[in-house]
XYZ file of C-alpha atoms in Angstrom:
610
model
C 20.742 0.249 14.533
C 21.052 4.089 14.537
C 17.959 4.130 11.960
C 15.707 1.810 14.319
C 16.142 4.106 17.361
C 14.987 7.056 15.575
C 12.196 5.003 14.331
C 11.132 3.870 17.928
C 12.076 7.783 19.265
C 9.384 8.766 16.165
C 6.724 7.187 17.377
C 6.909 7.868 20.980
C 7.523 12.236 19.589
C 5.705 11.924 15.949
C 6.045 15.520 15.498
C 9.813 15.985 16.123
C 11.741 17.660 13.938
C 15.138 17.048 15.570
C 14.156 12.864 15.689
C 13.295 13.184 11.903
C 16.223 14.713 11.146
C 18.662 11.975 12.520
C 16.224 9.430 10.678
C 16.786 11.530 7.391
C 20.972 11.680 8.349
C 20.825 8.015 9.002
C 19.012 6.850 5.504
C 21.829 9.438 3.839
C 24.388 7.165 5.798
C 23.274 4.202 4.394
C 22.962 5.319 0.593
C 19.131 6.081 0.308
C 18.938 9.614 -0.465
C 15.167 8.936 -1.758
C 13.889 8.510 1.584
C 16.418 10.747 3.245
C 15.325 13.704 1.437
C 11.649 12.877 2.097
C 12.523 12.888 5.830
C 14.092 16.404 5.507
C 11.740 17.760 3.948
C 9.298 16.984 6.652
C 11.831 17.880 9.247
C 11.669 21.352 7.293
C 7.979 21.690 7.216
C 7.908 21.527 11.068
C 10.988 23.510 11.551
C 11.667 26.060 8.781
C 14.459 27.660 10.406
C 16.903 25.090 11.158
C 19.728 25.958 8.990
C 20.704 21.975 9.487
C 17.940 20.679 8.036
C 17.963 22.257 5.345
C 21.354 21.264 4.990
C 21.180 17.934 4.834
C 18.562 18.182 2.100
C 20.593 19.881 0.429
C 23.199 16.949 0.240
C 20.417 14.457 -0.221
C 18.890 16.431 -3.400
C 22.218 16.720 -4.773
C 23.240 13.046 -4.132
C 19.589 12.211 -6.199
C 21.509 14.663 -8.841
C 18.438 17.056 -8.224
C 21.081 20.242 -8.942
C 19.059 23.590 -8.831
C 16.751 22.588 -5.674
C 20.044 21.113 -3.706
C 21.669 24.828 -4.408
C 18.413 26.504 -2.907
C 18.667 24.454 -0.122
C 21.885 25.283 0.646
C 21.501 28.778 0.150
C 18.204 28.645 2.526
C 21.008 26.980 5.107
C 23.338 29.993 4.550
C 20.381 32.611 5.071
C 18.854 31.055 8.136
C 22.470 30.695 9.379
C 25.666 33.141 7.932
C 27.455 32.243 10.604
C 27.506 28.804 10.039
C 30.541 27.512 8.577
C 29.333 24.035 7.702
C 26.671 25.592 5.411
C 28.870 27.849 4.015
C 31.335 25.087 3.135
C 28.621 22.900 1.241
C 27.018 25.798 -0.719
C 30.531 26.340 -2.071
C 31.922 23.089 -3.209
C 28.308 22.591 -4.755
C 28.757 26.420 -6.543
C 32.259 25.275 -7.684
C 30.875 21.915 -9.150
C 28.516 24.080 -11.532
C 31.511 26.494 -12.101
C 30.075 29.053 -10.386
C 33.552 29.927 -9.064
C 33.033 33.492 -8.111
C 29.868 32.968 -6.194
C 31.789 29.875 -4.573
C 34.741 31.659 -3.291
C 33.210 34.220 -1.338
C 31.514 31.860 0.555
C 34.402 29.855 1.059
C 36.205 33.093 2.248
C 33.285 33.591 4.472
C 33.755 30.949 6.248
C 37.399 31.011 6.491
C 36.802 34.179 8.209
C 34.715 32.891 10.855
C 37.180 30.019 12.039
C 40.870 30.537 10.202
C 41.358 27.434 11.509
C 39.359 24.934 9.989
C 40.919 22.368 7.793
C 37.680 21.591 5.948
C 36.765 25.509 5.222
C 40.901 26.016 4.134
C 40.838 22.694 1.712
C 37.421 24.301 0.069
C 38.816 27.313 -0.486
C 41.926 26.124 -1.857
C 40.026 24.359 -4.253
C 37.497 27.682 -5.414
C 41.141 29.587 -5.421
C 42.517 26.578 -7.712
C 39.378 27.214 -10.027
C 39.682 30.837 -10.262
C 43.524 30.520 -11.444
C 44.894 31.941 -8.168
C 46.550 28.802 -7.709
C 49.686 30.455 -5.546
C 47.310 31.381 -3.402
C 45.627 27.821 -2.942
C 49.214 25.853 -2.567
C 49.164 28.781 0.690
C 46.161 27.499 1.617
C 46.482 24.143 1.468
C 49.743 24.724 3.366
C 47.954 25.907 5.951
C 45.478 23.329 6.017
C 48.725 21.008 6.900
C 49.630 23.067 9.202
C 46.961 22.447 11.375
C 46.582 18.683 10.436
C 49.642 17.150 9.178
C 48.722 13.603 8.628
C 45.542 14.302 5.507
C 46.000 12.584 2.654
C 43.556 14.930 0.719
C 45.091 17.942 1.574
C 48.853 16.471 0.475
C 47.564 15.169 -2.866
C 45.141 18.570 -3.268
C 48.773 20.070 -2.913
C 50.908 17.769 -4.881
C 48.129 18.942 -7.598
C 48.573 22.726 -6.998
C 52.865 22.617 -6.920
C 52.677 20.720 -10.449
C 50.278 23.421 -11.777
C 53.084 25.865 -10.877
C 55.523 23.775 -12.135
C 57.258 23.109 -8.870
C 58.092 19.548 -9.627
C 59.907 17.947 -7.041
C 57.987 19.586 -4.001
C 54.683 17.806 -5.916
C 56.006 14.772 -6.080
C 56.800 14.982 -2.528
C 53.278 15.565 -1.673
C 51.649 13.032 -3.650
C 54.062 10.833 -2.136
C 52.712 11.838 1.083
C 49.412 11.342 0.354
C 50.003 7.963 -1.150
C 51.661 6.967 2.457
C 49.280 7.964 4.336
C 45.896 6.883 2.480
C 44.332 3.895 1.226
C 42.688 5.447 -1.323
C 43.207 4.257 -5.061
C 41.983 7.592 -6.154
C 44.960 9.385 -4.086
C 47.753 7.028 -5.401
C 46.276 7.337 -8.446
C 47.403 11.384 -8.729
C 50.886 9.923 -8.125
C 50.546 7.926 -11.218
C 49.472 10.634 -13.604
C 52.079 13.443 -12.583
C 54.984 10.833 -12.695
C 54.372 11.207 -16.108
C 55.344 14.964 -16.556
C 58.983 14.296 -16.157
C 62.135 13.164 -14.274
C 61.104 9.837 -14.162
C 61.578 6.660 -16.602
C 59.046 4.275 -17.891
C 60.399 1.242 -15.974
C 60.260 3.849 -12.978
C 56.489 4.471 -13.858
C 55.456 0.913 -14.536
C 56.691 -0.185 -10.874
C 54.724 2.084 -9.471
C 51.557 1.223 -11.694
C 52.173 -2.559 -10.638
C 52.347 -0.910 -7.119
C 49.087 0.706 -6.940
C 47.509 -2.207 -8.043
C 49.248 -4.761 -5.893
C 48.397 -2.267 -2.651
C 44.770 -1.532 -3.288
C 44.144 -4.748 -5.208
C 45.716 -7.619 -4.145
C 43.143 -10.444 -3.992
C 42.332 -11.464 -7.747
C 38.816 -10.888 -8.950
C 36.192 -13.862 -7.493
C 35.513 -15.964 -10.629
C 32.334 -14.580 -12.008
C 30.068 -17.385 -14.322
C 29.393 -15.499 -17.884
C 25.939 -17.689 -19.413
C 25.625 -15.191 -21.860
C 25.344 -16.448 -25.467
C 28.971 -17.595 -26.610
C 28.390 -17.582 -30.421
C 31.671 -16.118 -32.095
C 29.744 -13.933 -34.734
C 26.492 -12.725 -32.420
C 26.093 -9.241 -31.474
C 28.441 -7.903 -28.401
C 27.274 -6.301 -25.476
C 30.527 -3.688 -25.412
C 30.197 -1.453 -22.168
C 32.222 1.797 -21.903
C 32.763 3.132 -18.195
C 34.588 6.918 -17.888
C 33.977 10.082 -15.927
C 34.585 12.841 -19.074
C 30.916 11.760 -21.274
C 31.163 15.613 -21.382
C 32.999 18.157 -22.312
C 36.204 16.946 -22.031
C 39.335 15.904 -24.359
C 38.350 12.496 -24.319
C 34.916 13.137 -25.572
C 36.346 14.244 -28.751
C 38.141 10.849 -29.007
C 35.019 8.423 -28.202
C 32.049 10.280 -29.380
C 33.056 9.999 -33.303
C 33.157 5.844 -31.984
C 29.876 6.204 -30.523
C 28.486 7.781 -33.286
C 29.489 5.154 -35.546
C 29.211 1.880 -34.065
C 27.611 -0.840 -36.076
C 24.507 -1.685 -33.835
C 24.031 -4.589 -35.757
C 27.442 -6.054 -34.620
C 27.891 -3.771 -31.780
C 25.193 -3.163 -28.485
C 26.740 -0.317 -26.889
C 26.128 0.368 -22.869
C 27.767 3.845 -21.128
C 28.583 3.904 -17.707
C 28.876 7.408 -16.484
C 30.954 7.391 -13.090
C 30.416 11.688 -13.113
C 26.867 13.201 -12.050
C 26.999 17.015 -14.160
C 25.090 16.332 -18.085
C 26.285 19.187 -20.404
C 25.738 19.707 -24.004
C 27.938 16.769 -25.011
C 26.832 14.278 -22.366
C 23.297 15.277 -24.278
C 24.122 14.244 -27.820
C 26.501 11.809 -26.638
C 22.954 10.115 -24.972
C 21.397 10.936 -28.286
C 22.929 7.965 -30.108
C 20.858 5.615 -28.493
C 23.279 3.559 -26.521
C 21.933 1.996 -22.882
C 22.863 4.707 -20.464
C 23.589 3.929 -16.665
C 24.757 6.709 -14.147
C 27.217 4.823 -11.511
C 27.811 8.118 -9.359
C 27.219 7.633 -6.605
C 27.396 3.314 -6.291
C 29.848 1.913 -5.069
C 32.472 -0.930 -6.796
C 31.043 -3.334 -5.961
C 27.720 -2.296 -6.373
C 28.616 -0.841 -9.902
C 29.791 -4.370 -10.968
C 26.661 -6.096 -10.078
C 25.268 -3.999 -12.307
C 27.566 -4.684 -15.343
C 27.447 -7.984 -14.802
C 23.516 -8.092 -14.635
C 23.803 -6.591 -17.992
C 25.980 -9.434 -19.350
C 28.490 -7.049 -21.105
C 30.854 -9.148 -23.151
C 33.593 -6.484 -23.212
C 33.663 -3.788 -20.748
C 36.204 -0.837 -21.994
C 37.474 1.516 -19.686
C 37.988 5.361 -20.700
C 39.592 6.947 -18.005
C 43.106 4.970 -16.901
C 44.108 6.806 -13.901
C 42.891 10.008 -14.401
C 39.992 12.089 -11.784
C 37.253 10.145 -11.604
C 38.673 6.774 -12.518
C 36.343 3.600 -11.233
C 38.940 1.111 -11.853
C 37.919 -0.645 -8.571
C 34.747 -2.057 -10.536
C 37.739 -3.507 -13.624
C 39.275 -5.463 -10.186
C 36.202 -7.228 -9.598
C 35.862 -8.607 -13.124
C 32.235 -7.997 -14.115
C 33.132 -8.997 -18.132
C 34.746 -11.534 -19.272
C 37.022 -9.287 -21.404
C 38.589 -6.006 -20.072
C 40.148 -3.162 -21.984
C 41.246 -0.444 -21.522
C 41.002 2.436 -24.348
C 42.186 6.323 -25.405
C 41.813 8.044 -21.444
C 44.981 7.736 -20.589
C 48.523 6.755 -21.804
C 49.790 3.765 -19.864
C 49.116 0.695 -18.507
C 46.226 0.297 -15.637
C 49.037 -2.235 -14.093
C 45.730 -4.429 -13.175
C 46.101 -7.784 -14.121
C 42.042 -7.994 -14.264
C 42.167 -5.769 -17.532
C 43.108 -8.075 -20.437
C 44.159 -5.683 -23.238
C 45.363 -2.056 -24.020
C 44.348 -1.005 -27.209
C 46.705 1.259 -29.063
C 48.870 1.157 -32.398
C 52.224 0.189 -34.022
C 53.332 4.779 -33.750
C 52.755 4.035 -29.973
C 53.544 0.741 -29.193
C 55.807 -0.495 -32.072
C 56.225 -4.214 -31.378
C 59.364 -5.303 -29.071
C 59.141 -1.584 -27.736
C 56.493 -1.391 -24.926
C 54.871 -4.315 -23.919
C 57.229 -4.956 -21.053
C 55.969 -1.398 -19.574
C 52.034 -3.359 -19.451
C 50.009 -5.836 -17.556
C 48.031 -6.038 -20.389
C 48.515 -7.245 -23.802
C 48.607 -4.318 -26.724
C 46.332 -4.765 -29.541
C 47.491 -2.354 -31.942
C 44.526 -1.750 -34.839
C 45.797 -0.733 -38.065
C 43.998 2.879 -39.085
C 45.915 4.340 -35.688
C 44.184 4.128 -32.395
C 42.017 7.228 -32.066
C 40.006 9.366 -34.497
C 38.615 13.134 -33.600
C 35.674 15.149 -33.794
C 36.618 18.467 -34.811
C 34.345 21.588 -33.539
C 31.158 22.372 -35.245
C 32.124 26.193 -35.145
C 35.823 26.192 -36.338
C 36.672 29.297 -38.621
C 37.790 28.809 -41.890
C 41.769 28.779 -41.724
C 43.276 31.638 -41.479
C 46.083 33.173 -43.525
C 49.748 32.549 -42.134
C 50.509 35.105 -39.363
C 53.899 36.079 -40.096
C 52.645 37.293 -43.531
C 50.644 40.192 -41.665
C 53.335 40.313 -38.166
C 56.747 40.246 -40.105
C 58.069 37.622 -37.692
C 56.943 33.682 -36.692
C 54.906 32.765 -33.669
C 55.371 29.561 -31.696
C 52.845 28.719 -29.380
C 51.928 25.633 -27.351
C 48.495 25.396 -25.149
C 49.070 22.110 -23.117
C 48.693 22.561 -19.585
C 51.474 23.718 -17.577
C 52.323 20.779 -15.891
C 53.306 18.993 -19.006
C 55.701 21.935 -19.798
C 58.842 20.579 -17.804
C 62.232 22.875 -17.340
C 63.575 20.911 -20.605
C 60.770 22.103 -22.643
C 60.926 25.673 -21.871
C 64.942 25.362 -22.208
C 64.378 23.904 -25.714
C 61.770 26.532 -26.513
C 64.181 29.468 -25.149
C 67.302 28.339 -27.572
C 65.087 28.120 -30.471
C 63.723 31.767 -29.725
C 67.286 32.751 -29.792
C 67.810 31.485 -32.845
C 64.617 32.682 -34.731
C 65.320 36.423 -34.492
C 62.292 38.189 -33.853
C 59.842 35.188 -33.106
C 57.457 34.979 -30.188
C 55.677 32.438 -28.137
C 52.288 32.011 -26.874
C 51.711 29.942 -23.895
C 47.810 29.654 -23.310
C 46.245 27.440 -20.523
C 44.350 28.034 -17.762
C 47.169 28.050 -15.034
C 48.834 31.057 -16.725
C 46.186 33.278 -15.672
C 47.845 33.040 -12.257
C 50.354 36.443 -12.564
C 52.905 34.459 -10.280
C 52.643 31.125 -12.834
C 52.764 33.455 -15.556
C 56.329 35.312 -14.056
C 58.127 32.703 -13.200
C 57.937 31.460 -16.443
C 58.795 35.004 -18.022
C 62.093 34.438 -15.854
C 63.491 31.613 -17.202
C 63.067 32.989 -20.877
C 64.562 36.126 -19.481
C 67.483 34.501 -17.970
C 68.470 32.841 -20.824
C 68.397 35.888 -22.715
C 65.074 36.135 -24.253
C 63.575 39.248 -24.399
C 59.897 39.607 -21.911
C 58.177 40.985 -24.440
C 58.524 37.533 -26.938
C 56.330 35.739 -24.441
C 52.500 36.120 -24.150
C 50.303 34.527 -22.244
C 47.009 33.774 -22.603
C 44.679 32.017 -19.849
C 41.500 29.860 -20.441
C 38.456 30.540 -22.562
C 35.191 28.581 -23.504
C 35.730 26.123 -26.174
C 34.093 27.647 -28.698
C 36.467 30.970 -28.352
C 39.977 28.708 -27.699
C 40.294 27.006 -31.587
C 40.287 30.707 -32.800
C 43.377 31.563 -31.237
C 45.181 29.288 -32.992
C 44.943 31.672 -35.897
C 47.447 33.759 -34.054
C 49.978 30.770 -34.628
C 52.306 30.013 -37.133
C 53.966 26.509 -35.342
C 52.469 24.895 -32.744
C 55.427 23.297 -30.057
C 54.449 19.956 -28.620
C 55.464 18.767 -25.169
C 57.827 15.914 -23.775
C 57.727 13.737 -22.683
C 54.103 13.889 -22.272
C 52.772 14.363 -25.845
C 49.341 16.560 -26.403
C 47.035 14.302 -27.860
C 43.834 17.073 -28.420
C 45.893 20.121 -28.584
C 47.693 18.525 -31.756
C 44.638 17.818 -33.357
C 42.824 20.975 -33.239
C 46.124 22.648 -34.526
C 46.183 20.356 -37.417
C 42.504 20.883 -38.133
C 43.056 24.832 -37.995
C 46.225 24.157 -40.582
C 48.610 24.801 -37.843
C 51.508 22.378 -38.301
C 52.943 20.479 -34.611
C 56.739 20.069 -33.936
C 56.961 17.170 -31.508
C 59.370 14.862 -30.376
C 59.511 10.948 -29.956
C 60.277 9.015 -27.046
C 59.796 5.469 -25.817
C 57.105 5.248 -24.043
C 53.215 5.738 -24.878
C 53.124 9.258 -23.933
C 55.955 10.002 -25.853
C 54.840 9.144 -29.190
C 51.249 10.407 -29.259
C 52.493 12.956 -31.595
C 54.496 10.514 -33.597
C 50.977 8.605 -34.128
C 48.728 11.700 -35.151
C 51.491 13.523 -37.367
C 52.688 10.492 -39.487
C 48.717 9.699 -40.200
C 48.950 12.704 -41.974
C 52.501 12.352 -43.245
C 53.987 14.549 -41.382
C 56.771 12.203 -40.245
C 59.780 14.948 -40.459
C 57.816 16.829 -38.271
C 58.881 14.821 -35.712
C 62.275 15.199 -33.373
C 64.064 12.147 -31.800
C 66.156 14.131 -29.598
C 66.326 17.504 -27.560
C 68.848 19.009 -29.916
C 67.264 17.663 -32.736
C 64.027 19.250 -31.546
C 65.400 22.766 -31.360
C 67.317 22.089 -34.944
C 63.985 21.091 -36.774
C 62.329 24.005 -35.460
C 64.974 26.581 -36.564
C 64.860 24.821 -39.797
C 61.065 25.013 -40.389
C 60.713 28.605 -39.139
C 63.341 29.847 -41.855
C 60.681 27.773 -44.549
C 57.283 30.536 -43.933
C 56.460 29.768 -47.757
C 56.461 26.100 -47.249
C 54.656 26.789 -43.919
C 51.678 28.503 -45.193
C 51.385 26.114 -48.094
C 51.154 23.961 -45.338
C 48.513 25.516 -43.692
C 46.130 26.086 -46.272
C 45.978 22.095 -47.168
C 46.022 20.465 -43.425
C 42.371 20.375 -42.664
C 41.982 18.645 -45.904
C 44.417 15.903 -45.070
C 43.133 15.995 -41.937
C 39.846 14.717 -43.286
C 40.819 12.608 -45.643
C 43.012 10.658 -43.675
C 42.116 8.304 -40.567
C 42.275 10.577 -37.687
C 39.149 12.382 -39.220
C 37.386 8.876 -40.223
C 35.434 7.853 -37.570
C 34.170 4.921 -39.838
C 37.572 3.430 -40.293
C 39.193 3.728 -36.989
C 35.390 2.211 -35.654
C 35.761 -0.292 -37.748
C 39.218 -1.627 -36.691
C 37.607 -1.158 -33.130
C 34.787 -3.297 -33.974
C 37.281 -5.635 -35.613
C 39.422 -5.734 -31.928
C 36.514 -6.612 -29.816
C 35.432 -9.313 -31.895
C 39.211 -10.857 -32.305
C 39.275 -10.670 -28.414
C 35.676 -12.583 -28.459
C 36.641 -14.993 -30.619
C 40.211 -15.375 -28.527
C 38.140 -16.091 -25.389
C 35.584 -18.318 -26.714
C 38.623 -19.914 -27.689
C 40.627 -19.625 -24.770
C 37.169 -21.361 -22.664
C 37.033 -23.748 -24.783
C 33.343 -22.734 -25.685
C 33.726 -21.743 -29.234
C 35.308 -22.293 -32.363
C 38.447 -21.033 -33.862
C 38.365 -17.415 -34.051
C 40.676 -14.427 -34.733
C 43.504 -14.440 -32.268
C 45.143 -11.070 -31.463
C 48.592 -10.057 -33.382
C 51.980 -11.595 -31.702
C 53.203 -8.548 -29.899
């Protein structure tokens, strides 16, 4: 109604800027950022110094994913205007989104300074101060912002997000808590999901709460959907992949050897990007040839159409509950067959996915399935392969040989290092005379992160100087720190799933520790792929023992280390063919169970009891 108005105002005042303008904000409203931007752009030509206008095209240019020209739009906003807040505020969240950080924060500190309090301008800057590893200083912020405006979801779960990067566990919980009471948003109850899995709480605890978020956000089952597609058991499948991290990201490491391999005779693959930035790896990831379709920036429902148009057979999701997550369009059952694959380590807890796919070191049979919605199919090989770097050094010699004592290190994130890891990690220090740790991840850049860590080591009577941290650094730098490592320390119960295997491709052997849940025996799965079962803890004290007991062993260590990488790629986790083909394998056993279960087929392969 808004958009006929301006129409009728347009003709009456042809030549109006501010009428053309509304028109322009009014097509943005209603998803068409094509004619939007042409609209602003006229707007512009007829008034060149409204900082607004140029605004707005900004947002429609980057909505059209139109990057470079968006950011000079922006920055024309910010010229005409300083003083502007609203300008400011959009030239730095789209500066932070090309990690620009620097150039981001001072504009988001710019326009904190012109109105302290503004909710909007203290949530942006929280998040450039999150980015830059002053993430103290962005839990202050964000405090702030609820100061001011008590009852915003985003600002709890930004916070919740912040407290668990500085380990403060029970204060994040709190706040994603928060958040999840007072929003609607899947998104924001799905943080609550993923941190629940850092600690304190059991896997029944975390399954009712997955069944939860779907039964709150979800409720009414998916409207039956007719599938005419060709139901021949042995035909070529349409297999769709949807995730948010076709980039560089851990879980690109984990499907790109797939995509690489895929049989396209028995296999059509179709990628569903839900994220707008392309990097080097979205670029040879497109370079295999399968159907690529950007969904940022449709909706669910919108996005299923789509899938649905494309008669995908089996549409796998990548992404679980982690940022950027579109399991919205898995509710509204576009496929016939849903899975869910490698993005995350837990059940969905939507009934619309069918399977989980996984293996018997994750998910031995009896053990898990009453944690899923889903059922587990397990495939054989183990359920993920990796691409290691192109770049990696050559492995290094063992670094105690050179140091004269053993160093530990461990570079998950720091919210999967709970107070019961770094307790475990300061008893075996104290038992290792003269060993060090490394902690390196991007939080520990923060001094205040990095300190109170250095306090509980000190506390328990371990010297400052065996601690070193070491913050983030470009991919192709990180893999060469590991040659500063003699042991790499897994976390529990949240297992490393990437940091694991670039330590066993750089010859750096993993201690981790088994538990009963996914999560907890990632490490179990990668290590005994390479037989490195007694590498493997089943309890805290047995944890600490094994490591004492390996550290004493540096000759067996660096014989080790000089023969993982060729293990490594001689076993499954660096055969891309074999774990592909026990994927292939999977999606036509689920085929063949459907066509059976519709009655529109005959007897196929029927997934594994269990």
């Amino acid at each position: 109604m808004a958009l006929e108005r301006f129409r009728a105002a347009g003709r009456v005042i042809p030549r109006s800027a501010a009428h053309i303008n509304s028109m322009g904000v009014a097509y943005l409203s209603l998803g068409n950022a094509g004619r939007a931007a042409a609209c602003f752009r006229r707007a512009s030509r007829l008034d060149a110094g409204s900082a607004d206008i140029f605004r707005h095209l900004g947002r429609a240019l980057w909505t059209l994913g139109k990057r470079e020209p968006a950011l000079a739009a922006f920055q024309r906003a910010v010229g005409l205007n300083p003083r502007q807040a609203s300008s400011r505020h959009a030239l730095a969240t789209a500066l932070l989104k090309v990690r620009r950080t620097a150039e981001a924060l001072e504009h988001a500190q710019a326009a904190v300074a012109l109105d302290a309090n503004d909710v909007v301008g203290l949530c942006i800057l929280a998040n450039c101060l999150g980015k830059a590893n002053r993430i103290s200083e962005a839990s202050l912020a964000s405090e702030r912002a609820l100061t001011l405006q008590p009852g915003n979801a985003g600002v709890w779960s930004n916070l919740g997000g912040f407290y668990a990067e500085e380990g403060r566990w029970q204060e994040s919980i709190a706040s994603f808590c928060r958040a999840a009471d007072l929003s609607h948003s899947p998104a924001i109850h799905s943080n609550l999901l993923l941190v629940m899995h850092y600690g304190g709480f059991t896997p029944g605890q975390i399954f009712a709460e997955h069944r939860r978020w779907a039964e709150f956000h979800f409720p009414e089952p998916a409207v039956p959907r007719a599938f005419d597609s060709d139901r021949s058991p042995g035909r070529r499948l349409r297999v769709g992949y949807v995730s948010a991290d076709f980039r560089d990201h851990s879980v690109s490491f984990l499907i790109e050897p797939v995509l690489a391999a895929h049989d396209r005779l028995a296999i059509e693959p179709f990628l569903y990007s839900t994220a707008g930035p392309v990097d080097l790896v979205t670029e040879r990831i497109q370079s295999y040839g399968a159907h690529w379709h950007n969904l940022a920036g449709t909706d669910d429902v919108q996005a299923a159409d789509l899938i649905a148009f494309h008669q995908i057979d089996i549409l796998v999701d990548l992404s679980g509950h982690t940022a950027g997550n579109r399991l919205g369009i898995f509710a509204r059952k576009p496929a016939p067959i849903q899975a869910t694959y490698c993005g995350y380590p837990d059940t969905t807890g939507l009934p619309s996915i069918d399977y989980r796919i996984t293996d018997e070191f994750c998910d031995p049979p009896g053990l898990t399935e009453h944690l899923h919605t889903e059922r587990l199919w397990r495939i054989a090989p183990g359920f993920v392969c990796y691409r290691p770097p192109d770049d990696a050094p050559p492995i290094s010699a063992l670094p105690a040989e050179k140091n004269g004592y053993l160093t530990f290190g461990c570079f998950a994130i720091r919210q999967k290092i709970t107070a019961e890891m770094l307790s475990a990690w300061a008893s075996i220090l104290q038992q290792v005379p003269y060993s060090r740790l490394i902690l390196k991840n991007r939080q520990v850049a923060d001094p205040a992160i990095a300190e109170a860590i250095r306090t509980r080591f000190t506390n328990r009577g371990v010297a400052a100087h065996r601690i070193e941290f070491r913050g983030n650094t470009p991919r192709q730098d990180h893999i060469r720190h590991h040659a500063d490592i003699d042991i790499m320390l897994d976390t529990f119960p949240y297992n490393g799933t990437i940091m694991t295997c670039e330590s066993l491709w750089m010859g750096v052997p993993v201690l981790s520790m088994a538990g009963t849940s996914h999560a907890a025996r990632v490490g179990l799965s990668l290590l005994s792929r390479l037989g490195l079962v007694g590498w493997v803890a089943q309890s805290y004290d047995d944890y600490v023992q094994r490591a004492v007991a390996v550290a004493r062993d540096r000759a067996g260590i660096a014989r080790l280390r000089q023969t993982l990488r060729g293990e490594f790629a001689r076993s499954s986790l660096g055969d891309p063919r074999a774990v592909t083909g026990a994927l292939e394998d999977a999606y036509r056993g689920m085929w063949c169970a459907w066509l059976d279960l519709t009655g529109s087929g005959r007897a196929g392969r029927t997934p594994p009891e269990g």
